[in-house]
Amino acid sequence: DVVMTQSPLSLPVTLGQPASISCRSSQSLAYRDGNTYLSWFQQRPGQSPRRLIYEVSSRGSGVPDRFSGSGSGTDFTLKISRVEAEDVGLYYCMQGTHWPWTFGQGTKVEVK
Amino acid sequence: EVQLVESGGGLVQPGGSLRLSCAASGFTFSTYWMHWVRQAPGEGLVWVSRINGDGSSTSHADSVKGRFTISRDNTKKTLHLQMSSLRVEDTAVYYCASETHWAPDYWGQGTLVTVSS
């Protein structure tokens, strides 16, 4: 199975400041159709996961534009341009290129 | 509005069985791949099972293969997960999710399965 490794696992942030989470895969996530199936999910405390980003950099419906995704091959990044209080929670990357789907271990974003 | 509502969770003894359901609304259910993803207490997300739109293709994670069966009833817009030979390590919140762009898109609120004697 493809191993997804996130860093850091804990990210203390200052409201209004940027934040960045890294995700690395054990194999390239580029698929033969030209797409790269890397997604990011947010899970607020006590809630279900919510998809923020799909195919590396496409924002989901209703996702604020302060969230952005980038990367290629095996290295990916989720950036929050200015952290807001509602962004506190867990963030997961997930690869959909190889079966089975696998998730990163999660990064906990909390306010300093 | 897309809604996915899971039900059927509860407390079951090791070796027991349970059937989870997920009622879908707000989208053309029969045209979407559907998935079950679980999350053990305090742990991360783990993909469990998937099924295609007409139910003719399924697959399961190795950890549940031979014990769990995913199915769907498109006339009732409902997804199911039949779980048998349950183990303590199957304890988790089970989410159903629809798929777009090769990833879970909409998620339900989850149903808690606790396997304990």
GROMACS .gro file of C-alpha atoms in nm:
model
  229
    1ASP     CA    1   0.000   0.000   0.000
    2VAL     CA    2   0.108   0.360  -0.061
    3VAL     CA    3   0.223   0.524   0.260
    4MET     CA    4   0.125   0.887   0.309
    5THR     CA    5   0.342   1.081   0.552
    6GLN     CA    6   0.234   1.419   0.682
    7SER     CA    7   0.440   1.680   0.862
    8PRO     CA    8   0.418   1.833   1.105
    9LEU     CA    9   0.174   1.623   1.307
   10SER     CA   10   0.098   1.923   1.530
   11LEU     CA   11   0.087   2.279   1.403
   12PRO     CA   12   0.034   2.566   1.649
   13VAL     CA   13  -0.075   2.870   1.453
   14THR     CA   14  -0.138   3.239   1.510
   15LEU     CA   15  -0.470   3.368   1.385
   16GLY     CA   16  -0.425   3.574   1.072
   17GLN     CA   17  -0.090   3.415   0.991
   18PRO     CA   18  -0.021   3.158   0.717
   19ALA     CA   19   0.015   2.786   0.778
   20SER     CA   20   0.148   2.500   0.571
   21ILE     CA   21   0.118   2.119   0.590
   22SER     CA   22   0.335   1.879   0.393
   23CYS     CA   23   0.232   1.539   0.261
   24ARG     CA   24   0.471   1.290   0.105
   25SER     CA   25   0.375   0.964  -0.068
   26SER     CA   26   0.586   0.650  -0.094
   27GLN     CA   27   0.510   0.625  -0.469
   28SER     CA   28   0.435   0.879  -0.737
   29LEU     CA   29   0.067   0.976  -0.746
   30ALA     CA   30   0.072   1.073  -1.112
   31TYR     CA   31  -0.170   0.854  -1.305
   32ARG     CA   32  -0.145   0.756  -1.671
   33ASP     CA   33  -0.447   0.975  -1.755
   34GLY     CA   34  -0.239   1.283  -1.668
   35ASN     CA   35  -0.412   1.351  -1.337
   36THR     CA   36  -0.272   1.327  -0.987
   37TYR     CA   37  -0.525   1.206  -0.735
   38LEU     CA   38  -0.421   1.375  -0.415
   39SER     CA   39  -0.689   1.525  -0.190
   40TRP     CA   40  -0.696   1.717   0.137
   41PHE     CA   41  -0.963   1.688   0.406
   42GLN     CA   42  -1.048   1.898   0.710
   43GLN     CA   43  -1.207   1.745   1.020
   44ARG     CA   44  -1.325   1.997   1.276
   45PRO     CA   45  -1.366   1.872   1.635
   46GLY     CA   46  -1.668   1.644   1.662
   47GLN     CA   47  -1.749   1.665   1.290
   48SER     CA   48  -1.722   1.447   0.984
   49PRO     CA   49  -1.438   1.504   0.739
   50ARG     CA   50  -1.490   1.759   0.466
   51ARG     CA   51  -1.303   1.763   0.137
   52LEU     CA   52  -1.110   2.084   0.077
   53ILE     CA   53  -0.893   2.004  -0.223
   54TYR     CA   54  -0.899   1.736  -0.493
   55GLU     CA   55  -0.654   1.653  -0.773
   56VAL     CA   56  -0.376   1.841  -0.591
   57SER     CA   57  -0.505   2.196  -0.633
   58SER     CA   58  -0.878   2.210  -0.716
   59ARG     CA   59  -1.088   2.357  -0.435
   60GLY     CA   60  -1.413   2.190  -0.345
   61SER     CA   61  -1.748   2.364  -0.361
   62GLY     CA   62  -1.779   2.632  -0.093
   63VAL     CA   63  -1.417   2.602   0.022
   64PRO     CA   64  -1.267   2.944   0.104
   65ASP     CA   65  -0.992   3.061  -0.126
   66ARG     CA   66  -0.750   3.095   0.165
   67PHE     CA   67  -0.699   2.718   0.122
   68SER     CA   68  -0.469   2.614  -0.161
   69GLY     CA   69  -0.297   2.294  -0.265
   70SER     CA   70   0.016   2.235  -0.467
   71GLY     CA   71   0.273   1.973  -0.550
   72SER     CA   72   0.346   1.688  -0.785
   73GLY     CA   73   0.480   1.334  -0.793
   74THR     CA   74   0.537   1.247  -0.430
   75ASP     CA   75   0.545   1.586  -0.255
   76PHE     CA   76   0.239   1.794  -0.180
   77THR     CA   77   0.147   2.094   0.032
   78LEU     CA   78  -0.169   2.243   0.177
   79LYS     CA   79  -0.147   2.611   0.256
   80ILE     CA   80  -0.379   2.834   0.455
   81SER     CA   81  -0.304   3.195   0.365
   82ARG     CA   82  -0.448   3.347   0.683
   83VAL     CA   83  -0.564   3.110   0.955
   84GLU     CA   84  -0.907   3.176   1.103
   85ALA     CA   85  -1.049   3.035   1.427
   86GLU     CA   86  -1.279   2.799   1.233
   87ASP     CA   87  -0.975   2.632   1.072
   88VAL     CA   88  -0.882   2.456   1.396
   89GLY     CA   89  -0.896   2.079   1.359
   90LEU     CA   90  -0.734   1.783   1.189
   91TYR     CA   91  -0.615   1.783   0.830
   92TYR     CA   92  -0.558   1.469   0.624
   93CYS     CA   93  -0.409   1.412   0.283
   94MET     CA   94  -0.530   1.112   0.083
   95GLN     CA   95  -0.416   0.942  -0.236
   96GLY     CA   96  -0.667   0.798  -0.481
   97THR     CA   97  -0.425   0.694  -0.756
   98HIS     CA   98  -0.336   0.351  -0.621
   99TRP     CA   99  -0.561   0.090  -0.455
  100PRO     CA  100  -0.636   0.086  -0.174
  101TRP     CA  101  -0.688   0.453  -0.102
  102THR     CA  102  -0.465   0.560   0.183
  103PHE     CA  103  -0.467   0.860   0.415
  104GLY     CA  104  -0.194   1.045   0.595
  105GLN     CA  105  -0.185   1.020   0.973
  106GLY     CA  106  -0.332   1.367   1.018
  107THR     CA  107  -0.203   1.709   1.124
  108LYS     CA  108  -0.361   1.883   1.420
  109VAL     CA  109  -0.395   2.258   1.368
  110GLU     CA  110  -0.447   2.453   1.686
  111VAL     CA  111  -0.425   2.815   1.792
  112LYS     CA  112  -0.116   2.917   1.986
  113GLU     CA  113  -2.879   1.933  -0.086
  114VAL     CA  114  -2.675   1.615  -0.065
  115GLN     CA  115  -2.737   1.415   0.249
  116LEU     CA  116  -2.590   1.087   0.368
  117VAL     CA  117  -2.731   0.946   0.690
  118GLU     CA  118  -2.576   0.637   0.847
  119SER     CA  119  -2.750   0.406   1.091
  120GLY     CA  120  -2.712   0.063   1.243
  121GLY     CA  121  -2.414   0.112   1.471
  122GLY     CA  122  -2.404  -0.011   1.827
  123LEU     CA  123  -2.239  -0.240   2.078
  124VAL     CA  124  -2.166  -0.595   1.966
  125GLN     CA  125  -1.962  -0.878   2.113
  126PRO     CA  126  -1.649  -1.008   1.942
  127GLY     CA  127  -1.749  -1.257   1.674
  128GLY     CA  128  -2.086  -1.091   1.628
  129SER     CA  129  -2.249  -0.928   1.328
  130LEU     CA  130  -2.391  -0.588   1.245
  131ARG     CA  131  -2.541  -0.427   0.936
  132LEU     CA  132  -2.482  -0.061   0.868
  133SER     CA  133  -2.699   0.144   0.635
  134CYS     CA  134  -2.652   0.480   0.468
  135ALA     CA  135  -2.955   0.664   0.329
  136ALA     CA  136  -2.872   0.899   0.044
  137SER     CA  137  -3.063   1.196  -0.092
  138GLY     CA  138  -3.007   1.505  -0.302
  139PHE     CA  139  -2.811   1.342  -0.585
  140THR     CA  140  -2.845   1.068  -0.845
  141PHE     CA  141  -2.735   0.788  -0.614
  142SER     CA  142  -2.718   0.513  -0.875
  143THR     CA  143  -2.452   0.689  -1.081
  144TYR     CA  144  -2.194   0.726  -0.804
  145TRP     CA  145  -1.932   0.498  -0.657
  146MET     CA  146  -1.989   0.480  -0.282
  147HIS     CA  147  -1.746   0.402  -0.001
  148TRP     CA  148  -1.718   0.320   0.366
  149VAL     CA  149  -1.436   0.483   0.561
  150ARG     CA  150  -1.376   0.422   0.929
  151GLN     CA  151  -1.204   0.605   1.212
  152ALA     CA  152  -1.106   0.428   1.533
  153PRO     CA  153  -1.130   0.641   1.850
  154GLY     CA  154  -0.855   0.902   1.846
  155GLU     CA  155  -0.712   0.762   1.525
  156GLY     CA  156  -0.699   0.855   1.158
  157LEU     CA  157  -0.912   0.770   0.857
  158VAL     CA  158  -0.900   0.427   0.694
  159TRP     CA  159  -1.075   0.326   0.373
  160VAL     CA  160  -1.283   0.009   0.417
  161SER     CA  161  -1.495  -0.076   0.112
  162ARG     CA  162  -1.623   0.053  -0.222
  163ILE     CA  163  -1.898  -0.029  -0.467
  164ASN     CA  164  -1.975   0.098  -0.816
  165GLY     CA  165  -2.299   0.255  -0.927
  166ASP     CA  166  -2.490  -0.059  -1.027
  167GLY     CA  167  -2.340  -0.277  -0.755
  168SER     CA  168  -2.156  -0.507  -0.993
  169SER     CA  169  -1.807  -0.422  -0.868
  170THR     CA  170  -1.691  -0.418  -0.506
  171SER     CA  171  -1.366  -0.426  -0.317
  172HIS     CA  172  -1.261  -0.430   0.046
  173ALA     CA  173  -0.954  -0.352   0.249
  174ASP     CA  174  -0.745  -0.658   0.336
  175SER     CA  175  -0.825  -0.606   0.705
  176VAL     CA  176  -1.196  -0.674   0.646
  177LYS     CA  177  -1.189  -0.898   0.339
  178GLY     CA  178  -1.399  -1.208   0.389
  179ARG     CA  179  -1.578  -1.055   0.688
  180PHE     CA  180  -1.742  -0.739   0.550
  181THR     CA  181  -1.967  -0.710   0.245
  182ILE     CA  182  -2.070  -0.383   0.083
  183SER     CA  183  -2.394  -0.364  -0.113
  184ARG     CA  184  -2.647  -0.111  -0.235
  185ASP     CA  185  -3.016  -0.081  -0.315
  186ASN     CA  186  -3.054   0.186  -0.580
  187THR     CA  187  -3.435   0.170  -0.566
  188LYS     CA  188  -3.415   0.278  -0.201
  189LYS     CA  189  -3.102   0.492  -0.244
  190THR     CA  190  -2.935   0.305   0.037
  191LEU     CA  191  -2.583   0.174   0.090
  192HIS     CA  192  -2.513  -0.114   0.325
  193LEU     CA  193  -2.218  -0.270   0.502
  194GLN     CA  194  -2.272  -0.620   0.639
  195MET     CA  195  -2.011  -0.687   0.904
  196SER     CA  196  -1.952  -1.031   1.051
  197SER     CA  197  -1.687  -1.200   1.269
  198LEU     CA  198  -1.634  -0.860   1.428
  199ARG     CA  199  -1.314  -0.798   1.620
  200VAL     CA  200  -1.224  -0.549   1.890
  201GLU     CA  201  -1.007  -0.368   1.636
  202ASP     CA  202  -1.314  -0.301   1.419
  203THR     CA  203  -1.433  -0.053   1.681
  204ALA     CA  204  -1.468   0.279   1.499
  205VAL     CA  205  -1.696   0.544   1.362
  206TYR     CA  206  -1.803   0.428   1.017
  207TYR     CA  207  -1.867   0.693   0.753
  208CYS     CA  208  -2.029   0.646   0.417
  209ALA     CA  209  -1.910   0.876   0.142
  210SER     CA  210  -1.981   0.944  -0.223
  211GLU     CA  211  -1.694   0.964  -0.466
  212THR     CA  212  -1.598   1.225  -0.721
  213HIS     CA  213  -1.255   1.290  -0.869
  214TRP     CA  214  -1.129   0.963  -0.720
  215ALA     CA  215  -1.178   1.077  -0.360
  216PRO     CA  216  -1.454   1.092  -0.099
  217ASP     CA  217  -1.668   1.396  -0.163
  218TYR     CA  218  -1.976   1.411   0.059
  219TRP     CA  219  -1.962   1.233   0.395
  220GLY     CA  220  -2.229   1.123   0.637
  221GLN     CA  221  -2.223   1.203   1.007
  222GLY     CA  222  -2.096   0.857   1.091
  223THR     CA  223  -2.222   0.569   1.306
  224LEU     CA  224  -2.026   0.425   1.597
  225VAL     CA  225  -1.956   0.054   1.611
  226THR     CA  226  -1.819  -0.076   1.939
  227VAL     CA  227  -1.694  -0.435   1.958
  228SER     CA  228  -1.648  -0.538   2.317
  229SER     CA  229  -1.735  -0.819   2.556
   0.00000   0.00000   0.00000
